[in-house]
Amino acid sequence: MKRKSIGVLVMSYGTPESLEGVEAYYTHIRRGNPPSAEQLEDLTNRYRSIVGGVFPLRENTNRQVAALQHTLDELAGEDSFVCYQGLKHAFPYIEDGIAAMAAAGITKAIGIVLTPQYSVMSVGGYMKRAQEEAAKHGIAFKSVQEYHLHPELIEALSERVKEGLHKFDKQGADTLVLFSAHSLPAKILEMNDPYSDQLLATSAAIANLAGVKKWQFTWQSAGQTGQPWLGPDILETLEQISEEGITSVLVTPVGFVSDHLEVLYDIDIEAHEYASERGIRLERIRMLNDDPQYMAALADSVLIVHRELE
Ligand code: FEC
């Protein structure tokens, strides 16, 4: 007999519903401070160049949540898990997801964020909001802290690296694999934050499994906040490697799991153009989106936390 349902709050970044919604979304990211007209125009133009009327992260998050539900249904045995979405900067917000669980009578829930490495400024922020809201509704709540070395994740990404390298001459023997992740304000270094180490550990594990010898890590997508962010940025790295005579690069984003603005614009348009101008051929691995092995990594991480909660 199935036991009482356990909620799974699947947390993702969120994206605007339409170009008209970009200002409200950007204001939410900036903790209620509206962007200047220039900042808004810049961001709207970036979305314009990728979306063509569709915001890919919206659909990808829907597909990921449905696929995780399916995977949990297959693996859960006597337990019954019900997935809810909780987005950081768009509807349904994290708080809406928890409220929906409470309305359905759920008293026990697990949170998981659709990014594998932990930083107090990224995953920590999602977890704090979810935990606080769950407490208000009397829901016992625990989150998956990170899954950056889960074997299914590493295998899924290493397969994509191998596939990406095959696009180049000599199966990519001369190609540099450039692992990348979203930068954060450099002040995290003073907080003993695990983010950088976890990103390097994910990168090293993928390189090892894929048999890649030539690889490097770089940051991308730093914000314009007037504070220093972690570097070097991908554009600086491309400049440096062009001076070293490298002419082919496979970008492998390890902190992102979906096709969205930071991949489709920052890598596929901005970095791609910058690399071409320097005579570098830049390709990117396919993002995981709802890849079954990625779903297996998420489901297994949820089940581990569930056993801890029992
Ligand atoms: O496709 C989409 O619509 C959304 C793409 C998107 C993802 C994403 C992931 C992360 N962010 C992280 C940190 C920050 C910090 C700030 C910040 C600002 C932005 C802006 C946009 C944006 N982020 Fe984002 N991020 C995405 C989009 N992000 C748009 C605002 C304009 C800009 O800078 O481009 C700075 C906030 C501030 O002003 O104080 C910090 C981190 C991740 C990866 C982890 C995760 O997915 O949660 C870290 C996807």
mmCIF file of C-alpha atoms and ligand atoms in Angstrom:
data_model
loop_
_atom_site.group_PDB
_atom_site.id
_atom_site.type_symbol
_atom_site.label_atom_id
_atom_site.label_comp_id
_atom_site.label_asym_id
_atom_site.label_seq_id
_atom_site.Cartn_x
_atom_site.Cartn_y
_atom_site.Cartn_z
ATOM 1 C CA MET A 1 0.000 0.000 0.000
ATOM 2 C CA LYS A 2 1.291 3.482 -0.924
ATOM 3 C CA ARG A 3 2.138 5.728 2.006
ATOM 4 C CA LYS A 4 1.183 9.406 2.406
ATOM 5 C CA SER A 5 2.508 11.621 -0.420
ATOM 6 C CA ILE A 6 5.840 13.354 0.042
ATOM 7 C CA GLY A 7 6.256 16.725 -1.656
ATOM 8 C CA VAL A 8 9.273 17.451 -3.867
ATOM 9 C CA LEU A 9 9.909 21.148 -4.449
ATOM 10 C CA VAL A 10 11.836 21.399 -7.720
ATOM 11 C CA MET A 11 13.485 24.809 -7.699
ATOM 12 C CA SER A 12 14.712 26.645 -10.777
ATOM 13 C CA TYR A 13 15.749 30.210 -11.665
ATOM 14 C CA GLY A 14 12.586 31.323 -13.520
ATOM 15 C CA THR A 15 12.268 33.427 -16.660
ATOM 16 C CA PRO A 16 9.868 36.157 -17.849
ATOM 17 C CA GLU A 17 6.560 35.132 -19.467
ATOM 18 C CA SER A 18 7.077 37.607 -22.333
ATOM 19 C CA LEU A 19 9.204 40.591 -23.368
ATOM 20 C CA GLU A 20 6.702 42.839 -21.516
ATOM 21 C CA GLY A 21 7.476 40.887 -18.332
ATOM 22 C CA VAL A 22 11.249 41.503 -18.472
ATOM 23 C CA GLU A 23 11.135 44.667 -16.318
ATOM 24 C CA ALA A 24 9.231 43.018 -13.426
ATOM 25 C CA TYR A 25 11.521 39.975 -13.606
ATOM 26 C CA TYR A 26 14.677 42.102 -13.623
ATOM 27 C CA THR A 27 13.314 44.154 -10.699
ATOM 28 C CA HIS A 28 12.776 40.930 -8.743
ATOM 29 C CA ILE A 29 16.374 39.785 -9.456
ATOM 30 C CA ARG A 30 17.529 43.193 -8.173
ATOM 31 C CA ARG A 31 15.621 42.655 -4.910
ATOM 32 C CA GLY A 32 12.893 45.191 -5.757
ATOM 33 C CA ASN A 33 15.166 47.877 -7.323
ATOM 34 C CA PRO A 34 13.981 48.620 -10.867
ATOM 35 C CA PRO A 35 16.737 48.590 -13.523
ATOM 36 C CA SER A 36 17.723 51.813 -15.328
ATOM 37 C CA ALA A 37 16.240 52.331 -18.822
ATOM 38 C CA GLU A 38 19.627 51.417 -20.299
ATOM 39 C CA GLN A 39 19.940 48.186 -18.269
ATOM 40 C CA LEU A 40 16.382 47.196 -19.213
ATOM 41 C CA GLU A 41 17.007 47.836 -22.902
ATOM 42 C CA ASP A 42 20.217 45.821 -22.799
ATOM 43 C CA LEU A 43 18.524 42.813 -21.163
ATOM 44 C CA THR A 44 15.426 43.042 -23.407
ATOM 45 C CA ASN A 45 17.676 43.065 -26.472
ATOM 46 C CA ARG A 46 19.506 39.969 -25.224
ATOM 47 C CA TYR A 47 16.174 38.147 -24.806
ATOM 48 C CA ARG A 48 15.036 39.440 -28.221
ATOM 49 C CA SER A 49 18.072 37.886 -29.870
ATOM 50 C CA ILE A 50 17.397 34.433 -28.391
ATOM 51 C CA VAL A 51 13.690 34.020 -27.786
ATOM 52 C CA GLY A 52 11.653 34.794 -30.878
ATOM 53 C CA GLY A 53 8.556 34.909 -28.666
ATOM 54 C CA VAL A 54 9.420 31.849 -26.534
ATOM 55 C CA PHE A 55 11.404 31.845 -23.279
ATOM 56 C CA PRO A 56 13.149 28.433 -23.397
ATOM 57 C CA LEU A 57 13.763 28.105 -19.657
ATOM 58 C CA ARG A 58 9.983 28.088 -18.991
ATOM 59 C CA GLU A 59 9.338 25.059 -21.208
ATOM 60 C CA ASN A 60 12.550 23.316 -20.118
ATOM 61 C CA THR A 61 11.669 23.620 -16.431
ATOM 62 C CA ASN A 62 8.199 22.172 -17.149
ATOM 63 C CA ARG A 63 9.759 19.248 -19.008
ATOM 64 C CA GLN A 64 12.354 18.642 -16.266
ATOM 65 C CA VAL A 65 9.725 18.602 -13.518
ATOM 66 C CA ALA A 66 7.496 16.197 -15.496
ATOM 67 C CA ALA A 67 10.470 13.922 -16.232
ATOM 68 C CA LEU A 68 11.607 13.915 -12.587
ATOM 69 C CA GLN A 69 8.051 13.014 -11.524
ATOM 70 C CA HIS A 70 8.107 10.103 -13.969
ATOM 71 C CA THR A 71 11.534 8.910 -12.739
ATOM 72 C CA LEU A 72 10.475 9.123 -9.078
ATOM 73 C CA ASP A 73 7.281 7.188 -9.857
ATOM 74 C CA GLU A 74 9.428 4.407 -11.275
ATOM 75 C CA LEU A 75 11.970 4.335 -8.423
ATOM 76 C CA ALA A 76 9.929 5.165 -5.354
ATOM 77 C CA GLY A 77 8.649 1.712 -4.378
ATOM 78 C CA GLU A 78 6.026 2.072 -1.649
ATOM 79 C CA ASP A 79 6.492 5.812 -1.353
ATOM 80 C CA SER A 80 4.623 8.353 -3.404
ATOM 81 C CA PHE A 81 6.354 11.606 -4.364
ATOM 82 C CA VAL A 82 4.565 14.596 -5.859
ATOM 83 C CA CYS A 83 6.663 17.260 -7.608
ATOM 84 C CA TYR A 84 5.879 20.974 -7.381
ATOM 85 C CA GLN A 85 7.705 23.853 -9.043
ATOM 86 C CA GLY A 86 9.221 26.668 -7.012
ATOM 87 C CA LEU A 87 10.961 29.389 -9.022
ATOM 88 C CA LYS A 88 13.403 31.967 -7.680
ATOM 89 C CA HIS A 89 12.397 34.968 -9.794
ATOM 90 C CA ALA A 90 9.098 34.100 -11.527
ATOM 91 C CA PHE A 91 5.691 32.535 -10.903
ATOM 92 C CA PRO A 92 5.146 29.964 -9.374
ATOM 93 C CA TYR A 93 7.604 31.330 -6.827
ATOM 94 C CA ILE A 94 9.223 29.067 -4.219
ATOM 95 C CA GLU A 95 6.596 30.268 -1.733
ATOM 96 C CA ASP A 96 3.755 29.366 -4.149
ATOM 97 C CA GLY A 97 5.118 25.822 -4.508
ATOM 98 C CA ILE A 98 5.181 25.331 -0.735
ATOM 99 C CA ALA A 99 1.695 26.858 -0.359
ATOM 100 C CA ALA A 100 0.367 24.438 -3.019
ATOM 101 C CA MET A 101 1.862 21.511 -1.071
ATOM 102 C CA ALA A 102 0.235 22.714 2.143
ATOM 103 C CA ALA A 103 -3.134 23.075 0.362
ATOM 104 C CA ALA A 104 -2.793 19.440 -0.794
ATOM 105 C CA GLY A 105 -2.251 18.290 2.804
ATOM 106 C CA ILE A 106 1.461 17.488 2.417
ATOM 107 C CA THR A 107 3.352 17.471 5.724
ATOM 108 C CA LYS A 108 6.764 16.247 4.585
ATOM 109 C CA ALA A 109 8.782 17.604 1.658
ATOM 110 C CA ILE A 110 12.184 17.582 0.015
ATOM 111 C CA GLY A 111 13.714 20.419 -1.981
ATOM 112 C CA ILE A 112 16.095 20.154 -4.930
ATOM 113 C CA VAL A 113 17.567 22.949 -7.062
ATOM 114 C CA LEU A 114 18.217 22.554 -10.792
ATOM 115 C CA THR A 115 21.897 23.478 -10.499
ATOM 116 C CA PRO A 116 24.405 20.935 -9.154
ATOM 117 C CA GLN A 117 26.892 22.993 -7.084
ATOM 118 C CA TYR A 118 26.229 24.752 -3.777
ATOM 119 C CA SER A 119 26.905 28.394 -2.996
ATOM 120 C CA VAL A 120 25.350 30.267 -0.121
ATOM 121 C CA MET A 121 24.475 32.947 -2.731
ATOM 122 C CA SER A 122 22.776 30.580 -5.169
ATOM 123 C CA VAL A 123 21.404 27.256 -3.865
ATOM 124 C CA GLY A 124 21.596 28.550 -0.278
ATOM 125 C CA GLY A 125 19.193 31.369 -1.216
ATOM 126 C CA TYR A 126 16.624 28.980 -2.705
ATOM 127 C CA MET A 127 16.874 26.659 0.302
ATOM 128 C CA LYS A 128 16.462 29.433 2.865
ATOM 129 C CA ARG A 129 13.263 30.741 1.241
ATOM 130 C CA ALA A 130 11.808 27.224 0.941
ATOM 131 C CA GLN A 131 12.724 26.296 4.513
ATOM 132 C CA GLU A 132 11.169 29.470 5.943
ATOM 133 C CA GLU A 133 7.944 29.033 3.974
ATOM 134 C CA ALA A 134 7.682 25.339 4.870
ATOM 135 C CA ALA A 135 8.048 26.205 8.563
ATOM 136 C CA LYS A 136 5.122 28.653 8.290
ATOM 137 C CA HIS A 137 2.935 25.803 6.978
ATOM 138 C CA GLY A 138 4.211 23.207 9.462
ATOM 139 C CA ILE A 139 5.818 21.108 6.691
ATOM 140 C CA ALA A 140 8.906 19.073 7.664
ATOM 141 C CA PHE A 141 11.365 20.127 4.943
ATOM 142 C CA LYS A 142 14.897 19.187 3.955
ATOM 143 C CA SER A 143 16.834 20.069 0.791
ATOM 144 C CA VAL A 144 19.386 18.246 -1.312
ATOM 145 C CA GLN A 145 22.447 20.392 -0.637
ATOM 146 C CA GLU A 146 24.363 19.535 -3.834
ATOM 147 C CA TYR A 147 24.864 16.703 -6.332
ATOM 148 C CA HIS A 148 27.907 17.984 -8.208
ATOM 149 C CA LEU A 149 29.699 14.592 -8.166
ATOM 150 C CA HIS A 150 26.720 12.297 -8.610
ATOM 151 C CA PRO A 151 27.972 9.492 -10.929
ATOM 152 C CA GLU A 152 24.926 9.745 -13.236
ATOM 153 C CA LEU A 153 25.495 13.492 -13.657
ATOM 154 C CA ILE A 154 29.200 13.042 -14.380
ATOM 155 C CA GLU A 155 28.506 10.268 -16.874
ATOM 156 C CA ALA A 156 25.775 12.247 -18.673
ATOM 157 C CA LEU A 157 28.070 15.266 -19.008
ATOM 158 C CA SER A 158 31.125 13.256 -20.029
ATOM 159 C CA GLU A 159 29.064 11.624 -22.827
ATOM 160 C CA ARG A 160 28.146 15.099 -24.059
ATOM 161 C CA VAL A 161 31.776 16.181 -23.968
ATOM 162 C CA LYS A 162 32.781 13.124 -26.028
ATOM 163 C CA GLU A 163 29.935 13.842 -28.492
ATOM 164 C CA GLY A 164 31.016 17.530 -28.700
ATOM 165 C CA LEU A 165 34.663 16.652 -29.330
ATOM 166 C CA HIS A 166 33.637 14.508 -32.304
ATOM 167 C CA LYS A 167 32.556 17.675 -34.128
ATOM 168 C CA PHE A 168 36.230 18.678 -34.421
ATOM 169 C CA ASP A 169 39.062 17.303 -36.570
ATOM 170 C CA LYS A 170 40.963 14.330 -35.074
ATOM 171 C CA GLN A 171 37.992 13.748 -32.689
ATOM 172 C CA GLY A 172 38.997 16.893 -30.841
ATOM 173 C CA ALA A 173 42.518 15.743 -29.927
ATOM 174 C CA ASP A 174 43.721 19.388 -30.240
ATOM 175 C CA THR A 175 40.577 20.946 -28.769
ATOM 176 C CA LEU A 176 40.523 22.663 -25.392
ATOM 177 C CA VAL A 177 37.527 21.745 -23.219
ATOM 178 C CA LEU A 178 36.508 24.943 -21.462
ATOM 179 C CA PHE A 179 34.306 24.245 -18.434
ATOM 180 C CA SER A 180 32.261 27.269 -17.372
ATOM 181 C CA ALA A 181 29.825 28.427 -14.709
ATOM 182 C CA HIS A 182 27.982 31.564 -13.631
ATOM 183 C CA SER A 183 30.277 33.961 -11.814
ATOM 184 C CA LEU A 184 29.369 35.309 -8.374
ATOM 185 C CA PRO A 185 30.532 38.372 -6.454
ATOM 186 C CA ALA A 186 34.136 37.739 -5.339
ATOM 187 C CA LYS A 187 33.165 38.346 -1.707
ATOM 188 C CA ILE A 188 32.087 34.659 -1.531
ATOM 189 C CA LEU A 189 35.812 33.836 -1.301
ATOM 190 C CA GLU A 190 35.885 35.428 2.167
ATOM 191 C CA MET A 191 32.965 33.190 3.281
ATOM 192 C CA ASN A 192 34.705 29.861 2.736
ATOM 193 C CA ASP A 193 32.029 29.111 0.157
ATOM 194 C CA PRO A 194 32.327 25.674 -1.543
ATOM 195 C CA TYR A 195 31.088 26.921 -4.966
ATOM 196 C CA SER A 196 34.470 27.274 -6.768
ATOM 197 C CA ASP A 197 35.852 24.006 -5.385
ATOM 198 C CA GLN A 198 32.705 22.078 -6.325
ATOM 199 C CA LEU A 199 32.764 23.467 -9.875
ATOM 200 C CA LEU A 200 36.399 22.434 -10.260
ATOM 201 C CA ALA A 201 35.613 18.996 -8.827
ATOM 202 C CA THR A 202 32.737 18.504 -11.319
ATOM 203 C CA SER A 203 34.987 19.639 -14.195
ATOM 204 C CA ALA A 204 37.877 17.360 -13.162
ATOM 205 C CA ALA A 205 35.568 14.344 -12.772
ATOM 206 C CA ILE A 206 34.045 14.862 -16.254
ATOM 207 C CA ALA A 207 37.480 15.371 -17.840
ATOM 208 C CA ASN A 208 38.736 12.222 -16.143
ATOM 209 C CA LEU A 209 35.800 10.072 -17.270
ATOM 210 C CA ALA A 210 35.845 11.456 -20.831
ATOM 211 C CA GLY A 211 39.629 11.021 -21.051
ATOM 212 C CA VAL A 212 40.151 14.741 -21.710
ATOM 213 C CA LYS A 213 43.710 15.973 -21.130
ATOM 214 C CA LYS A 214 43.404 19.606 -22.287
ATOM 215 C CA TRP A 215 40.917 21.461 -20.138
ATOM 216 C CA GLN A 216 40.490 24.682 -18.229
ATOM 217 C CA PHE A 217 37.798 26.323 -16.101
ATOM 218 C CA THR A 218 36.431 29.822 -16.651
ATOM 219 C CA TRP A 219 33.634 32.041 -15.314
ATOM 220 C CA GLN A 220 30.833 33.566 -17.378
ATOM 221 C CA SER A 221 27.780 35.862 -17.132
ATOM 222 C CA ALA A 222 29.133 38.134 -14.349
ATOM 223 C CA GLY A 223 26.685 40.888 -13.329
ATOM 224 C CA GLN A 224 27.310 44.632 -13.554
ATOM 225 C CA THR A 225 26.946 45.514 -9.882
ATOM 226 C CA GLY A 226 29.979 47.739 -9.384
ATOM 227 C CA GLN A 227 31.538 45.041 -7.129
ATOM 228 C CA PRO A 228 34.295 42.632 -8.256
ATOM 229 C CA TRP A 229 33.048 39.238 -9.543
ATOM 230 C CA LEU A 230 34.967 35.970 -9.805
ATOM 231 C CA GLY A 231 37.189 35.821 -12.902
ATOM 232 C CA PRO A 232 38.619 35.293 -15.407
ATOM 233 C CA ASP A 233 35.535 35.797 -17.534
ATOM 234 C CA ILE A 234 35.111 33.603 -20.627
ATOM 235 C CA LEU A 235 35.957 36.501 -22.961
ATOM 236 C CA GLU A 236 39.276 37.130 -21.156
ATOM 237 C CA THR A 237 39.985 33.402 -21.266
ATOM 238 C CA LEU A 238 39.325 33.282 -25.016
ATOM 239 C CA GLU A 239 41.693 36.231 -25.492
ATOM 240 C CA GLN A 240 44.379 34.474 -23.470
ATOM 241 C CA ILE A 241 44.046 31.138 -25.258
ATOM 242 C CA SER A 242 44.083 32.785 -28.682
ATOM 243 C CA GLU A 243 47.454 34.273 -27.705
ATOM 244 C CA GLU A 244 48.565 30.716 -26.871
ATOM 245 C CA GLY A 245 47.626 29.620 -30.413
ATOM 246 C CA ILE A 246 44.605 27.460 -29.511
ATOM 247 C CA THR A 247 42.099 27.399 -32.371
ATOM 248 C CA SER A 248 39.308 25.087 -31.166
ATOM 249 C CA VAL A 249 37.290 25.131 -27.957
ATOM 250 C CA LEU A 250 34.391 23.040 -26.622
ATOM 251 C CA VAL A 251 32.504 25.070 -24.011
ATOM 252 C CA THR A 252 31.005 22.841 -21.321
ATOM 253 C CA PRO A 253 28.747 24.734 -18.904
ATOM 254 C CA VAL A 254 28.767 22.690 -15.674
ATOM 255 C CA GLY A 255 26.701 24.959 -13.405
ATOM 256 C CA PHE A 256 23.742 25.220 -15.805
ATOM 257 C CA VAL A 257 21.485 22.358 -16.819
ATOM 258 C CA SER A 258 19.107 23.998 -19.319
ATOM 259 C CA ASP A 259 19.054 25.938 -22.526
ATOM 260 C CA HIS A 260 18.431 29.526 -21.400
ATOM 261 C CA LEU A 261 19.673 33.097 -21.774
ATOM 262 C CA GLU A 262 23.068 32.591 -20.116
ATOM 263 C CA VAL A 263 23.846 29.741 -22.528
ATOM 264 C CA LEU A 264 22.010 30.797 -25.685
ATOM 265 C CA TYR A 265 23.204 34.406 -25.526
ATOM 266 C CA ASP A 266 26.357 34.576 -23.392
ATOM 267 C CA ILE A 267 27.986 31.513 -24.970
ATOM 268 C CA ASP A 268 26.263 30.899 -28.307
ATOM 269 C CA ILE A 269 26.172 34.528 -29.438
ATOM 270 C CA GLU A 270 28.585 36.693 -27.417
ATOM 271 C CA ALA A 271 31.440 34.257 -26.754
ATOM 272 C CA HIS A 272 30.982 32.610 -30.163
ATOM 273 C CA GLU A 273 31.394 35.949 -31.963
ATOM 274 C CA TYR A 274 34.366 36.905 -29.789
ATOM 275 C CA ALA A 275 36.050 33.575 -30.502
ATOM 276 C CA SER A 276 35.403 33.798 -34.277
ATOM 277 C CA GLU A 277 37.047 37.238 -34.386
ATOM 278 C CA ARG A 278 40.162 35.605 -32.915
ATOM 279 C CA GLY A 279 40.183 32.662 -35.314
ATOM 280 C CA ILE A 280 38.895 30.210 -32.681
ATOM 281 C CA ARG A 281 36.215 27.665 -33.561
ATOM 282 C CA LEU A 282 33.883 27.532 -30.548
ATOM 283 C CA GLU A 283 31.316 24.771 -30.056
ATOM 284 C CA ARG A 284 29.209 23.958 -26.980
ATOM 285 C CA ILE A 285 27.970 20.678 -25.531
ATOM 286 C CA ARG A 286 24.223 19.982 -25.653
ATOM 287 C CA MET A 287 22.607 21.013 -22.385
ATOM 288 C CA LEU A 288 21.125 18.294 -20.174
ATOM 289 C CA ASN A 289 17.539 19.616 -20.049
ATOM 290 C CA ASP A 290 15.426 16.485 -19.274
ATOM 291 C CA ASP A 291 18.176 13.939 -20.032
ATOM 292 C CA PRO A 292 17.198 10.598 -18.375
ATOM 293 C CA GLN A 293 20.578 10.220 -16.643
ATOM 294 C CA TYR A 294 20.297 13.720 -15.208
ATOM 295 C CA MET A 295 16.795 12.826 -13.999
ATOM 296 C CA ALA A 296 18.222 9.666 -12.396
ATOM 297 C CA ALA A 297 20.822 11.803 -10.554
ATOM 298 C CA LEU A 298 18.078 14.130 -9.281
ATOM 299 C CA ALA A 299 15.741 11.289 -8.265
ATOM 300 C CA ASP A 300 18.507 9.421 -6.467
ATOM 301 C CA SER A 301 19.533 12.600 -4.589
ATOM 302 C CA VAL A 302 15.898 13.096 -3.510
ATOM 303 C CA LEU A 303 15.639 9.483 -2.307
ATOM 304 C CA ILE A 304 18.863 9.828 -0.266
ATOM 305 C CA VAL A 305 17.479 12.878 1.557
ATOM 306 C CA HIS A 306 14.142 11.114 1.999
ATOM 307 C CA ARG A 307 15.870 8.244 3.811
ATOM 308 C CA GLU A 308 17.598 10.805 6.065
ATOM 309 C CA LEU A 309 14.214 12.406 6.871
ATOM 310 C CA GLU A 310 12.613 9.102 7.936
HETATM 311 O O1 FEC B 1 16.788 32.306 -19.373
HETATM 312 C C1 FEC B 1 16.454 33.047 -18.436
HETATM 313 O O2 FEC B 1 15.494 33.803 -18.548
HETATM 314 C C2 FEC B 1 17.173 33.068 -17.114
HETATM 315 C C3 FEC B 1 18.650 32.789 -17.256
HETATM 316 C C4 FEC B 1 19.425 32.912 -15.949
HETATM 317 C C5 FEC B 1 19.926 31.849 -15.226
HETATM 318 C C6 FEC B 1 20.705 32.399 -14.139
HETATM 319 C C7 FEC B 1 21.377 31.638 -13.229
HETATM 320 C C8 FEC B 1 22.167 32.111 -12.225
HETATM 321 N N1 FEC B 1 22.270 33.415 -11.840
HETATM 322 C C9 FEC B 1 23.136 33.496 -10.792
HETATM 323 C C10 FEC B 1 23.508 34.627 -10.113
HETATM 324 C C11 FEC B 1 23.126 35.915 -10.432
HETATM 325 C C12 FEC B 1 23.488 37.107 -9.694
HETATM 326 C C13 FEC B 1 22.953 38.185 -10.358
HETATM 327 C C14 FEC B 1 22.260 37.667 -11.495
HETATM 328 C C15 FEC B 1 21.581 38.450 -12.446
HETATM 329 C C16 FEC B 1 20.899 37.938 -13.518
HETATM 330 C C17 FEC B 1 20.205 38.752 -14.521
HETATM 331 C C18 FEC B 1 19.630 37.880 -15.446
HETATM 332 C C19 FEC B 1 19.945 36.536 -15.012
HETATM 333 N N2 FEC B 1 20.714 36.604 -13.853
HETATM 334 FE FE1 FEC B 1 21.414 35.032 -12.796
HETATM 335 N N3 FEC B 1 20.645 33.774 -14.206
HETATM 336 C C20 FEC B 1 19.869 34.107 -15.294
HETATM 337 C C21 FEC B 1 19.543 35.398 -15.690
HETATM 338 N N4 FEC B 1 22.369 36.291 -11.521
HETATM 339 C C22 FEC B 1 18.794 38.228 -16.675
HETATM 340 C C23 FEC B 1 20.138 40.286 -14.502
HETATM 341 C C24 FEC B 1 20.877 40.940 -15.605
HETATM 342 C C25 FEC B 1 22.237 40.415 -15.864
HETATM 343 O O3 FEC B 1 23.119 40.590 -15.000
HETATM 344 O O4 FEC B 1 22.377 39.766 -16.910
HETATM 345 C C26 FEC B 1 23.081 39.678 -9.954
HETATM 346 C C27 FEC B 1 21.900 40.115 -9.102
HETATM 347 C C28 FEC B 1 22.062 41.528 -8.650
HETATM 348 O O5 FEC B 1 21.960 42.452 -9.513
HETATM 349 O O6 FEC B 1 22.284 41.702 -7.465
HETATM 350 C C29 FEC B 1 24.312 37.126 -8.394
HETATM 351 C C30 FEC B 1 23.633 32.157 -10.514
HETATM 352 C C31 FEC B 1 23.036 31.295 -11.396
HETATM 353 C C32 FEC B 1 23.272 29.765 -11.543
HETATM 354 C C33 FEC B 1 22.552 29.028 -10.465
HETATM 355 C C34 FEC B 1 21.065 28.994 -10.683
HETATM 356 O O7 FEC B 1 20.583 28.594 -11.773
HETATM 357 O O8 FEC B 1 20.368 29.371 -9.728
HETATM 358 C C35 FEC B 1 24.648 31.777 -9.442
HETATM 359 C C36 FEC B 1 19.707 30.404 -15.499
#
